[in-house]
Tab-separated table of C-alpha atoms in Angstrom:
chain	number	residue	atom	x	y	z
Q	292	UNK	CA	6.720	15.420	19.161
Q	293	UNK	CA	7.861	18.116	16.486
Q	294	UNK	CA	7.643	16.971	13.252
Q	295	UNK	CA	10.751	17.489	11.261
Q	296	UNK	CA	10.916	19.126	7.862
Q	297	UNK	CA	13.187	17.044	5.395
Q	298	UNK	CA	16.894	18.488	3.973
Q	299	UNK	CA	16.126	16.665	0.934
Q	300	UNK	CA	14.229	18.895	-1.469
Q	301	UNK	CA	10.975	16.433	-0.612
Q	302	UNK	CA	8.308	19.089	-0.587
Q	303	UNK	CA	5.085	17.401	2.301
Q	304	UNK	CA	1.533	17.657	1.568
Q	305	UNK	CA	-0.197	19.872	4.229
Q	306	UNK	CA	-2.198	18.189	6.435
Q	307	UNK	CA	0.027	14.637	6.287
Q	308	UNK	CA	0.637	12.418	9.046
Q	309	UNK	CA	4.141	11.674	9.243
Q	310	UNK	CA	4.050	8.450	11.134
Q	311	UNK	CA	2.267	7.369	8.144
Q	312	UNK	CA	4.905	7.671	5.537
Q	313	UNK	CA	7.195	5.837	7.895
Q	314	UNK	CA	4.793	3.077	7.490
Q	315	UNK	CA	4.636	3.206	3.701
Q	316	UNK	CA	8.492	2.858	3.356
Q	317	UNK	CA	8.194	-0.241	6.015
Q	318	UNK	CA	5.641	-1.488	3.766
Q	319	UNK	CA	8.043	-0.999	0.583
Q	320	UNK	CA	10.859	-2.398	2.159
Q	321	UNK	CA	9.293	-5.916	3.142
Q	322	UNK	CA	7.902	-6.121	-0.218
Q	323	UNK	CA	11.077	-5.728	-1.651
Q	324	UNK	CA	12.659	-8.477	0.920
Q	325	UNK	CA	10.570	-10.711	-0.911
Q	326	UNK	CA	11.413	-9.855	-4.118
Q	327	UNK	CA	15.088	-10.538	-3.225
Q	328	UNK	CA	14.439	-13.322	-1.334
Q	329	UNK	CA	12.531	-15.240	-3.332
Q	330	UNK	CA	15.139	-14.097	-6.607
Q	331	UNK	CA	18.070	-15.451	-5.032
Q	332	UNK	CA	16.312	-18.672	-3.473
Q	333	UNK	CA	17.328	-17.380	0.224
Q	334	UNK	CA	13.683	-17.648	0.806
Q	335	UNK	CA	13.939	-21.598	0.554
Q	336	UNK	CA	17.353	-22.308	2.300
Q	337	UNK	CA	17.683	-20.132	4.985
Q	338	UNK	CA	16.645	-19.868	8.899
Q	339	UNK	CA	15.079	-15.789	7.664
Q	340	UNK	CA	13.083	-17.638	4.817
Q	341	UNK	CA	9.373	-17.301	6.642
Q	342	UNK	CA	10.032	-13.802	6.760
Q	343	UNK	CA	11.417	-12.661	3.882
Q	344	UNK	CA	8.357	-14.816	2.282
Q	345	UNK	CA	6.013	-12.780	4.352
Q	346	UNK	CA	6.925	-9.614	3.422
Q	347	UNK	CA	4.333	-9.655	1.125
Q	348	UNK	CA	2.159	-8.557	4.034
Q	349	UNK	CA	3.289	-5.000	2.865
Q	350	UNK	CA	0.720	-5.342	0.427
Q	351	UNK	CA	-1.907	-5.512	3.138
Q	352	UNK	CA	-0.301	-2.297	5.073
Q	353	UNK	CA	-0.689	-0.241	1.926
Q	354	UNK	CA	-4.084	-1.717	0.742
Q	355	UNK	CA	-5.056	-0.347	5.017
Q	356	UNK	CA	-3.375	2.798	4.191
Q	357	UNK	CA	-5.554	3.737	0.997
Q	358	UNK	CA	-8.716	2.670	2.931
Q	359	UNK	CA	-7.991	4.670	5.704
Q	360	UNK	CA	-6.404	7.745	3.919
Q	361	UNK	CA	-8.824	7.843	1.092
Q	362	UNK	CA	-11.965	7.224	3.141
Q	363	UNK	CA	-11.220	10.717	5.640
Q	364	UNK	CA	-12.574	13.141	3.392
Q	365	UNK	CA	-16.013	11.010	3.333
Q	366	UNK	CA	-15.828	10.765	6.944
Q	367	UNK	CA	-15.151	14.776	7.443
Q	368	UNK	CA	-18.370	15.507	5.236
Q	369	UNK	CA	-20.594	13.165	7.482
Q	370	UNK	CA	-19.738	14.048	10.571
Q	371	UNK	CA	-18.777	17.663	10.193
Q	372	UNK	CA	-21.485	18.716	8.102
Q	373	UNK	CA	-18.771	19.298	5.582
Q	374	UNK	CA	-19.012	19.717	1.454
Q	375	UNK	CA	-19.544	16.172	-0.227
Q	376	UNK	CA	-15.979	15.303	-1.310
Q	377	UNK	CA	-16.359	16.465	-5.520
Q	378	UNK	CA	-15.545	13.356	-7.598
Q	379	UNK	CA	-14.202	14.876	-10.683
Q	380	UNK	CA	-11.327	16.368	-7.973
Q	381	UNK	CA	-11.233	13.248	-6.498
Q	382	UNK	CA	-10.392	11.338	-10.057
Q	383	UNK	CA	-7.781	14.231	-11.256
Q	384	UNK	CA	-6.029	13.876	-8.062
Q	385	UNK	CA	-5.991	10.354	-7.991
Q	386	UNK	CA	-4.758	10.418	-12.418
Q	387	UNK	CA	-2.282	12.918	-11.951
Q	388	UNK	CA	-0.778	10.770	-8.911
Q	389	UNK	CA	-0.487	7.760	-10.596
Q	390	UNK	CA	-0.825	7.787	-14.075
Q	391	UNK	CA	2.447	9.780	-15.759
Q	392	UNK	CA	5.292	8.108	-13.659
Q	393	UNK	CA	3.694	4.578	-14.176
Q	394	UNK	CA	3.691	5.351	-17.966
Q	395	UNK	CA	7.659	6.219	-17.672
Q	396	UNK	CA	8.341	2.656	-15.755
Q	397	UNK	CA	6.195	0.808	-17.875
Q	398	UNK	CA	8.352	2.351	-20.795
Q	399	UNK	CA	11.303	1.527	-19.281
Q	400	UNK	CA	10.565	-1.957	-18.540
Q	401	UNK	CA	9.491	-2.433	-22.175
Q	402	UNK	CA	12.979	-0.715	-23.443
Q	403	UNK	CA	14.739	-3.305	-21.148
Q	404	UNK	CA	12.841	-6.257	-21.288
Q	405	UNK	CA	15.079	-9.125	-22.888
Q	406	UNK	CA	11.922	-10.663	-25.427
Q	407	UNK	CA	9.693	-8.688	-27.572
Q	408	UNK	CA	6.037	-7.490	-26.155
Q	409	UNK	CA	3.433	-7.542	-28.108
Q	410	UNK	CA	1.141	-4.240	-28.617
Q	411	UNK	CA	-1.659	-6.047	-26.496
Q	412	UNK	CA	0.775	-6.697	-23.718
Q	413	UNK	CA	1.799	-2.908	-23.797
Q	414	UNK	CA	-1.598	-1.931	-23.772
Q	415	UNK	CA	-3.628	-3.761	-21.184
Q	416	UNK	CA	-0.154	-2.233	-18.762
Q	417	UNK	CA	-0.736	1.009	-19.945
Q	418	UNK	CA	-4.515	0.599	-19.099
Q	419	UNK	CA	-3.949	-1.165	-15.927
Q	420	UNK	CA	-6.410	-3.988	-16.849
Q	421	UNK	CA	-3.132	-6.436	-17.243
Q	422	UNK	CA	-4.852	-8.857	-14.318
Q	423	UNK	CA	-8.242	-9.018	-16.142
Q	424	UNK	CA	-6.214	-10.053	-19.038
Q	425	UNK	CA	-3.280	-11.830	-18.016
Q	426	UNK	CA	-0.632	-9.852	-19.348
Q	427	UNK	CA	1.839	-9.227	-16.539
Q	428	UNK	CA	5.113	-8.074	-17.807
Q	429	UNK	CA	8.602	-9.658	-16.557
Q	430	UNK	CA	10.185	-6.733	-14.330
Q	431	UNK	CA	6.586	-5.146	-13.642
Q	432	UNK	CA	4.368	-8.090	-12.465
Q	433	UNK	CA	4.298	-6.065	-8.727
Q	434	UNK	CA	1.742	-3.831	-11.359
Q	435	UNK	CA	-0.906	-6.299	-9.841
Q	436	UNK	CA	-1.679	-4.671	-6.670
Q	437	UNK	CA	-1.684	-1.439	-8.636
Q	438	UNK	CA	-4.650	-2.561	-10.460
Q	439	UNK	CA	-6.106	-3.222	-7.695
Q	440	UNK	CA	-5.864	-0.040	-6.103
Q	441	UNK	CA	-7.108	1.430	-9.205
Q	442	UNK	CA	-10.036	-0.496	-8.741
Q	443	UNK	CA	-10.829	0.804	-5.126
Q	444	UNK	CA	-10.216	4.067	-6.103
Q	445	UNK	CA	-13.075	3.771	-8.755
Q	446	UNK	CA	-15.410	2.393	-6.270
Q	447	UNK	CA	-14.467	4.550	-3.227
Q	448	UNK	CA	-17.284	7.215	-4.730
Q	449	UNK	CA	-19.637	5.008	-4.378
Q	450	UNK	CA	-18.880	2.978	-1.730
Q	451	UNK	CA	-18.047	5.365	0.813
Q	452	UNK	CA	-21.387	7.457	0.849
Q	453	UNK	CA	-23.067	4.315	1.479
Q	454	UNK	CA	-20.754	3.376	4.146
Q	455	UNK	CA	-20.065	5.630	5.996
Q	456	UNK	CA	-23.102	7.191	8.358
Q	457	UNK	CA	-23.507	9.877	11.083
Q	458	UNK	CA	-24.314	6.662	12.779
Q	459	UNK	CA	-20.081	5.288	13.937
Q	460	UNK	CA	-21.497	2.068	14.870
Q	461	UNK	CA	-23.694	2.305	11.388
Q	462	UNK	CA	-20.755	2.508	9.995
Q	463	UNK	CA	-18.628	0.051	11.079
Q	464	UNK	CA	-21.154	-2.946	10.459
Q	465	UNK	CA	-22.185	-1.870	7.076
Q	466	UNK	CA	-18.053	-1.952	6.361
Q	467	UNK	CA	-17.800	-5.348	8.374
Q	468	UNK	CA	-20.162	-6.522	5.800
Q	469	UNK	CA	-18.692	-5.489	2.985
Q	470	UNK	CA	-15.440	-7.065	3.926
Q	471	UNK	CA	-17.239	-10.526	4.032
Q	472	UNK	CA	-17.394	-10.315	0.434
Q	473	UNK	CA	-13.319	-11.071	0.174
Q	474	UNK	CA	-13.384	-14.823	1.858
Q	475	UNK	CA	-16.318	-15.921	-0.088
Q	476	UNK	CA	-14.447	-14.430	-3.129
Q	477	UNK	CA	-11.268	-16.351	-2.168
Q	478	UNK	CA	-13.786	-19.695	-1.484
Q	479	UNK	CA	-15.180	-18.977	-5.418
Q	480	UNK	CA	-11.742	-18.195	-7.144
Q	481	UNK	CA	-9.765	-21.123	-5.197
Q	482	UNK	CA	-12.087	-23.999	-4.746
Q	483	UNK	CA	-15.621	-23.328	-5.858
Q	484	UNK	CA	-15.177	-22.234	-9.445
Q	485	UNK	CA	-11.747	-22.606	-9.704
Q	486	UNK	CA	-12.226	-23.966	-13.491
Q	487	UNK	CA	-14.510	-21.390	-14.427
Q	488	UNK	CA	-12.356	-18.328	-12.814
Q	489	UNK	CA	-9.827	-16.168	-14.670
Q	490	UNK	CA	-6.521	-17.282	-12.863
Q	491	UNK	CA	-6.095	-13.731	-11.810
Q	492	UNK	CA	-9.543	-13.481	-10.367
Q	493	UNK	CA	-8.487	-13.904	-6.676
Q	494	UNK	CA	-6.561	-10.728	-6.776
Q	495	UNK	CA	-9.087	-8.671	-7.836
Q	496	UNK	CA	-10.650	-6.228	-5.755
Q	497	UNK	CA	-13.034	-8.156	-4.194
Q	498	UNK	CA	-10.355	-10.565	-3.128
Q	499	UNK	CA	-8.906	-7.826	-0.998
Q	500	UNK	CA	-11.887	-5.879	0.091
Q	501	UNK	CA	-11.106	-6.557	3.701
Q	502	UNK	CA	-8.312	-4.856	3.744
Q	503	UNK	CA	-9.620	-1.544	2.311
Q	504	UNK	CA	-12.175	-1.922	4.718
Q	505	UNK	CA	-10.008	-1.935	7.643
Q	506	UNK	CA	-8.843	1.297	6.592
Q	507	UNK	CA	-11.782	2.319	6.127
Q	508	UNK	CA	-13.576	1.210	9.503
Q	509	UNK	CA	-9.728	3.023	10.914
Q	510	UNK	CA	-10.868	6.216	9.326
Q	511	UNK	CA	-14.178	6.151	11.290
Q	512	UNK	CA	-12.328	5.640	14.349
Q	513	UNK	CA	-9.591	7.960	13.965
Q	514	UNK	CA	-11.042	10.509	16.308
Q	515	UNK	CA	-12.165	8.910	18.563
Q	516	UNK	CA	-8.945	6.791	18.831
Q	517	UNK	CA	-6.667	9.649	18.803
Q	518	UNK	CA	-8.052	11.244	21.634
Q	519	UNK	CA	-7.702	8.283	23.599
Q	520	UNK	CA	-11.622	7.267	23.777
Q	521	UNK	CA	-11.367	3.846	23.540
Q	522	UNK	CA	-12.413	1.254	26.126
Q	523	UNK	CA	-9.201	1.360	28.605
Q	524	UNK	CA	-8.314	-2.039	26.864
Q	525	UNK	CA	-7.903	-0.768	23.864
Q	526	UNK	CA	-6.118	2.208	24.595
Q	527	UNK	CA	-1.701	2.427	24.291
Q	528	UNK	CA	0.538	2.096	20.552
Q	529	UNK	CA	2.514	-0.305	22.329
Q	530	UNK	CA	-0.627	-2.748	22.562
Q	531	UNK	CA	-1.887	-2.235	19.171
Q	532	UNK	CA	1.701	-3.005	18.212
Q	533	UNK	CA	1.916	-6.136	20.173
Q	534	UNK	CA	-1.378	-7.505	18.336
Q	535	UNK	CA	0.151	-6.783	15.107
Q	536	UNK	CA	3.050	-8.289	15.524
Q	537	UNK	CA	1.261	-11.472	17.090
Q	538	UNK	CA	-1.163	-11.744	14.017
Q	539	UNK	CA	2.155	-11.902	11.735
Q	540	UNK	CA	3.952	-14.057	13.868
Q	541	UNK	CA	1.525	-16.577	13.143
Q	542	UNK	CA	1.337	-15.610	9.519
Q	543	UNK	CA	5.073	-16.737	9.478
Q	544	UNK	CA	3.905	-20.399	10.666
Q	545	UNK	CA	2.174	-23.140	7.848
Q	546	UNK	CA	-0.942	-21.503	8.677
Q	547	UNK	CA	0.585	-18.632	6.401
Q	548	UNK	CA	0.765	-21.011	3.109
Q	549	UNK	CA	4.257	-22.203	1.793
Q	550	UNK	CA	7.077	-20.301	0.822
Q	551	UNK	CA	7.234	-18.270	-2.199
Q	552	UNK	CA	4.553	-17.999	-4.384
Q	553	UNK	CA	3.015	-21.346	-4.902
Q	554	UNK	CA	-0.906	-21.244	-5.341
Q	555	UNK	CA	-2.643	-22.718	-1.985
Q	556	UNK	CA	-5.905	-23.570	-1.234
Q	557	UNK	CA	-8.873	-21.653	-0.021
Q	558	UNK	CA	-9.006	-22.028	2.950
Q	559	UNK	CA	-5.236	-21.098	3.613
Q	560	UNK	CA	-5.464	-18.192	1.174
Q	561	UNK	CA	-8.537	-16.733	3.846
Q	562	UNK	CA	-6.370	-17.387	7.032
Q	563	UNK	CA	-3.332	-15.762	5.209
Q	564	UNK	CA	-5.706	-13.108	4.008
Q	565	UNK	CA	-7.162	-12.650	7.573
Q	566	UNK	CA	-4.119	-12.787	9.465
Q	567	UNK	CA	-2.535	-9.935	7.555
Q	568	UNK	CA	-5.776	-7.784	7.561
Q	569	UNK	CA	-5.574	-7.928	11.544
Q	570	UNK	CA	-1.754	-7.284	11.628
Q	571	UNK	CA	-1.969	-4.396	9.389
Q	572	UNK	CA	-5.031	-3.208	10.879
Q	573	UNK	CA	-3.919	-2.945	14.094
Q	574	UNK	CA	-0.390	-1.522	12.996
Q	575	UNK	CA	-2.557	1.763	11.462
Q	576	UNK	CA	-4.222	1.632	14.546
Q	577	UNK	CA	-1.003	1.429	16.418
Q	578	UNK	CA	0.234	4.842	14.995
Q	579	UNK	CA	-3.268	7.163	15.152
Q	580	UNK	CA	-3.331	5.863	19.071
Q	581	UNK	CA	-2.053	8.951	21.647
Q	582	UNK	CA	1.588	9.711	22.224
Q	583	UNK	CA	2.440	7.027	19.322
Q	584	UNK	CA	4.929	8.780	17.715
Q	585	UNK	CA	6.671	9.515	21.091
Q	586	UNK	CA	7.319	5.466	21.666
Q	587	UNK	CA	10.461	3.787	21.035
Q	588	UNK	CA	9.755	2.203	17.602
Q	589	UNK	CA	7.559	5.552	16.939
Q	590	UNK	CA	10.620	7.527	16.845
Q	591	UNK	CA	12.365	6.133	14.140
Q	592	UNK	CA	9.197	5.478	12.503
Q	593	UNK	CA	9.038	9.562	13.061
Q	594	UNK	CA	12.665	10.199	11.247
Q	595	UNK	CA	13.430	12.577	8.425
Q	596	UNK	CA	14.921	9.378	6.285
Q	597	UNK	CA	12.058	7.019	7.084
Q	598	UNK	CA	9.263	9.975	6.462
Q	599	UNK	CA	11.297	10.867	3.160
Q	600	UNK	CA	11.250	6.736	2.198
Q	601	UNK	CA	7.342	6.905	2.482
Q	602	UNK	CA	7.255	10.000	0.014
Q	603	UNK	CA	9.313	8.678	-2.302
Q	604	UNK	CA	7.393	4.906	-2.148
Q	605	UNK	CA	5.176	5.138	-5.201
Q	606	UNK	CA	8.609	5.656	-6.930
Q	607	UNK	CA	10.137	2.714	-5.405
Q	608	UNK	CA	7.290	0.982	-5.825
Q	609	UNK	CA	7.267	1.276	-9.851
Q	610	UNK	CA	11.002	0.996	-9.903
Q	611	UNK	CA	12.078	-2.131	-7.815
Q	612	UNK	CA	11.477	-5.089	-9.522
Q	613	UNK	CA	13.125	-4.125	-13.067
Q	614	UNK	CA	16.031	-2.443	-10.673
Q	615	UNK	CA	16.472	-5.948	-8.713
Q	616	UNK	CA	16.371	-8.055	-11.941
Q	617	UNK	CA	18.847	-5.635	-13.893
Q	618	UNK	CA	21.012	-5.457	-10.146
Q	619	UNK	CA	21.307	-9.268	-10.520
Q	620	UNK	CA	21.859	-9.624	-14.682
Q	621	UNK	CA	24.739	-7.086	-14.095
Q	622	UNK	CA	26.090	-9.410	-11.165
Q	623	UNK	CA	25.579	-12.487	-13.431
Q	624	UNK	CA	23.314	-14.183	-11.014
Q	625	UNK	CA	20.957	-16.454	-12.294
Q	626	UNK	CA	17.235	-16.931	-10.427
Q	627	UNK	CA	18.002	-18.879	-7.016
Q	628	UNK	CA	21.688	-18.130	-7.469
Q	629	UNK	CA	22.460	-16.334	-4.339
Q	630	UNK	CA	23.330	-12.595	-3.673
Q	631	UNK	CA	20.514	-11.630	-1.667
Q	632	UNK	CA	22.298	-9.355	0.649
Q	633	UNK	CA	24.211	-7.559	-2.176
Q	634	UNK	CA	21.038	-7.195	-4.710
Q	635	UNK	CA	19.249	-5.796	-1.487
Q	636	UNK	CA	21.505	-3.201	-0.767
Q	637	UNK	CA	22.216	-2.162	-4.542
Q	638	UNK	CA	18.809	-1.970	-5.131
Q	639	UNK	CA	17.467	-0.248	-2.446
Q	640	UNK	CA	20.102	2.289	-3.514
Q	641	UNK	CA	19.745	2.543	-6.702
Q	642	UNK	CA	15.974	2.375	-6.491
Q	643	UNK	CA	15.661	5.265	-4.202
Q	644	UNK	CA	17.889	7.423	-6.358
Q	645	UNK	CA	15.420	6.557	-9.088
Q	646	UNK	CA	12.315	7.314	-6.660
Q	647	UNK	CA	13.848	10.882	-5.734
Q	648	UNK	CA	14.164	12.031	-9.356
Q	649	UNK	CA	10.664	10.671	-10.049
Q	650	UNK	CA	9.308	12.637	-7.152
Q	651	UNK	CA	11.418	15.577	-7.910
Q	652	UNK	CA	11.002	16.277	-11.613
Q	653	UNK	CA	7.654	14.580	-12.371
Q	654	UNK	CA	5.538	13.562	-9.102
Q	655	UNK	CA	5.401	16.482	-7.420
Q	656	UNK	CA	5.324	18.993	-10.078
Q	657	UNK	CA	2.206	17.452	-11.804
Q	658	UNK	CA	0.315	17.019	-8.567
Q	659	UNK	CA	1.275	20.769	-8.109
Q	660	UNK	CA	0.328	22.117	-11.438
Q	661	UNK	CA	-2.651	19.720	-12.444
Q	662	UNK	CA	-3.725	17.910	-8.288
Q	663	UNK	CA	-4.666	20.697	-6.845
Q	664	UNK	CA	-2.577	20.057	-4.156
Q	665	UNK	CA	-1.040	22.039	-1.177
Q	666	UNK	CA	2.171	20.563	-1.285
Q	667	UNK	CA	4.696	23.209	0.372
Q	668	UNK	CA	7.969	22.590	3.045
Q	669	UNK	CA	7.304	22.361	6.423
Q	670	UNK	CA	9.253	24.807	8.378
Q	671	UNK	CA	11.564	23.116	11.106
Q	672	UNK	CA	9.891	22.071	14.313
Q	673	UNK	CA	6.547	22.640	13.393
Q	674	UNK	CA	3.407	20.604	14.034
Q	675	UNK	CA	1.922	19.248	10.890
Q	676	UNK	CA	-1.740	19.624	10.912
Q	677	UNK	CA	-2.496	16.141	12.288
Q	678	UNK	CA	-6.742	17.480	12.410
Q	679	UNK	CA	-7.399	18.059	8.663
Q	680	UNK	CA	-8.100	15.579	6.100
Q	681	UNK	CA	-6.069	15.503	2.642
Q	682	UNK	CA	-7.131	13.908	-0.167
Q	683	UNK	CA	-3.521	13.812	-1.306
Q	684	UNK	CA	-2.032	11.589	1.723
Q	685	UNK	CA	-2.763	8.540	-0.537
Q	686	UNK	CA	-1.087	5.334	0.070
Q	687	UNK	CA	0.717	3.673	-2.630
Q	688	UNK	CA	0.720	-0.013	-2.494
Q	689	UNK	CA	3.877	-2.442	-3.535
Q	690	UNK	CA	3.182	-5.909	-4.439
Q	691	UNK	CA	4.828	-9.240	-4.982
Q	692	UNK	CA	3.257	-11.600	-7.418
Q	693	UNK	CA	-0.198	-12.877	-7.536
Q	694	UNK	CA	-0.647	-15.761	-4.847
C-alpha cells in the first residue's frame, strides 16, 4: 500500500514506518480518555467507565514502541555486521527530541498553575527526576512516564549490547529474563517493602521493564515476522489483533484493578501489568506482520490524519493535561462535574493545534539543525523505506498518573 505524504507541513523521518505513528496517536488518544474520564467522574458512573479507565494501557503501547524502535539500530549492527550504534549520537538525538519542548510545557504549566511552586519543585521537572523525588506538578503529573522513558533511554546503551546476540533465540531469553525483573519489582514496591519504598518506586523503570522488553524481543523479530516466517500459527495482522484485543478485554474486567487510580495490590498490579504487556505486544506485532497495513483497521491506521496524530504525539503528549484542566476551569466544571464529551473534543482540538506549532517551529527544526536527522517530505505515493533502521522513529509515551 502507498504510503501517503501529509498536506500538513509535517515533514517524516526517512526510513519511518507509518503504521507506527498511527499507533502512537491511538496510544495518545486512550490516554487522554482517561484523563477526561476520570476528570469529569464519567469513569465511575457510566456503562464506558472500564474503558475509559483502561486507557491507560496507552502507556504500555508507547513504552513497546520505544523498545522496539530504539532497540533496531542494535539489532542492524549484530546481525548485519553493521557499525556499533555511536552513543554520544544516540544521547544528542534522544536531548534534542525531548528536552527543549518539555522545558516550554513545563514553563507553561508553572505560568498557569493556580498555587506557587517552589524552586525544588521546578527543578526536579526540569531534571526529570520529579518521581525519585515526589514532586509531580498539577497539570504535568502525565511527566511520570516521561521519566521513565528517560530512564530506558539511559540504559538502552548498555542493555542492548548485552541483549541482543547473533544468536535470535540468544536473544530473546536473555530479554525474557530481564523482563522478570518488573513483577518481582511490583512484589517489592507493593507488598514486600512497601514501608521501606519511595511511593513512586513502582513506576520506575524496573517496574516497567517488561514492556520495553517486548519491544525489544519485537525488534529481534521484525524480520523475520515481516516476511511472513513465522510458524503458520502465528502468521496474519488480523490474529495478532485478535490476541490483543482479548488480553485487554480482560484487562477491562476486576482482574484489571478498580477504576481510576486507586493503589492495588501486588498481585493485581502484575496481572494488570502483564495483561497490557501482551495486548500491546501483540498489537506491534500486529502491524510489522505481512499485508498489515492493507487490512481493514490497517487502513485507517495507514491515513494521512492518523500518521500526522502520531508525529505530532510528543506534543500532545506534553500539552494535554494542563489543556484539559484549563478546557474545564474555562467551562466552570469542577473535578467529577461532568462534561466529558465536551472537554474531549475541545481538548483534543486545542491540544493538537498546540502539538502542530510545537512540531513546526521547535521539534522539527532542532532535530534538523542539532539530531542529525533526515527528516525531509515524502513525495506522493511513494514507498517509505520500511528496510532501514532510524534512530529517530522514537516513540513518545503519554501517561496517566502513577498507579
Amino acid at each position: 500500500m502507498s504510503d501517503q505524504a501529509l498536506t500538513t507541513g509535517t515533514h517524516v523521518p526517512a526510513g519511518h514506518l507509518p503504521l507506527m505513528d498511527g499507533a502512537r496517536a491511538i496510544a495518545a488518544l486512550m490516554v487522554l480518555l482517561t484523563h477526561a474520564g476520570a476528570a469529569s467522574g464519567t469513569t465511575f458512573r457510566s456503562p464506558i467507565g472500564p474503558f475509559l479507565a483502561r486507557g491507560d494501557w496507552g502507556v504500555a503501547l508507547f513504552f513497546v514502541l520505544s523498545g522496539f524502535l530504539l532497540t533496531r539500530p542494535w539489532v542492524t549492527w549484530r546481525t548485519s555486521s553493521g557499525s556499533l550504534p555511536s552513543a554520544v549520537t544516540y544521547a544528542r538525538k534522544r536531548i534534542v527530541r525531548i528536552v527543549p519542548a518539555y522545558w516550554v510545557a513545563l514553563a507553561a504549566v508553572v505560568a498557569l498553575a493556580v498555587a506557587p511552586i517552589n524552586a525544588r519543585s521546578i527543578t526536579s521537572n526540569a531534571l526529570l527526576t520529579q518521581i525519585y523525588t515526589g514532586d509531580l506538578l498539577a497539570g504535568f503529573y502525565q511527566s511520570w512516564s516521561l521519566c521513565t522513558e528517560v530512564a530506558f533511554y539511559i540504559a538502552l546503551p548498555f542493555l542492548a549490547p548485552l541483549f541482543i546476540r547473533r544468536s535470535e533465540r540468544t536473544s530473546l531469553i536473555l530479554i525474557a529474563a530481564a523482563a522478570m525483573i518488573s513483577p518481582v519489582w511490583i512484589m517489592i514496591c507493593k507488598e514486600w517493602f512497601v514501608d521501606q519504598m519511595h511511593p513512586y518506586a513502582v513506576t520506575w523503570l524496573p517496574g516497567h521493564l517488561d514492556w520495553f522488553c517486548a519491544g525489544m524481543a519485537l525488534a529481534v523479530l521484525e524480520r523475520r515476522m515481516r516476511s511472513g516466517k513465522l510458524p503458520r500459527g502465528l502468521v496474519g495482522a488480523n490474529r495478532w489483533l485478535l490476541v490483543a484485543g482479548g488480553a485487554f478485554a480482560i484487562a477491562l474486567t476486576p482482574l484489571g484493578g478498580p477504576l481510576g487510580f486507586a493503589q492495588v495490590s501486588g498481585p493485581i498490579a502484575i496481572a494488570k501489568e502483564l495483561l497490557y504487556g501482551v495486548s500491546a505486544f501483540c498489537l506491534v506485532g500486529a502491524l510489522l506482520q505481512p499485508l498489515a497495513a492493507t487490512t481493514f483497521w490497517g487502513r485507517p491506521l495507514n491515513s494521512r490524519i492518523m500518521t500526522w496524530a502520531g508525529i505530532v504525539s510528543y506534543g500532545f503528549f506534553l500539552w494535554h493535561v494542563l489543556v484539559l484542566d484549563e478546557v474545564r476551569r474555562f467551562l466552570g466544571l469542577p473535578e467529577g462535574g461532568g462534561g466529558f464529551l465536551v472537554s474531549l473534543l475541545l481538548t483534543i482540538l486545542i491540544t493538537l493545534a498546540i502539538a502542530q506549532v510545537s512540531y513546526m517551529l521547535m521539534e522539527r527544526p532542532l532535530m534538523r539543525r542539532f539530531g542529525g536527522s533526515s527528516l525531509r517530505r515524502r513525495p506522493r505515493g511513494t514507498l517509505s523505506g520500511h528496510d532501514r533502521e532510524s534512530g529517530d522513529d522514537e516513540a513518545i509515551q503519554t501517561a496517566p498518573r502513577s498507579r
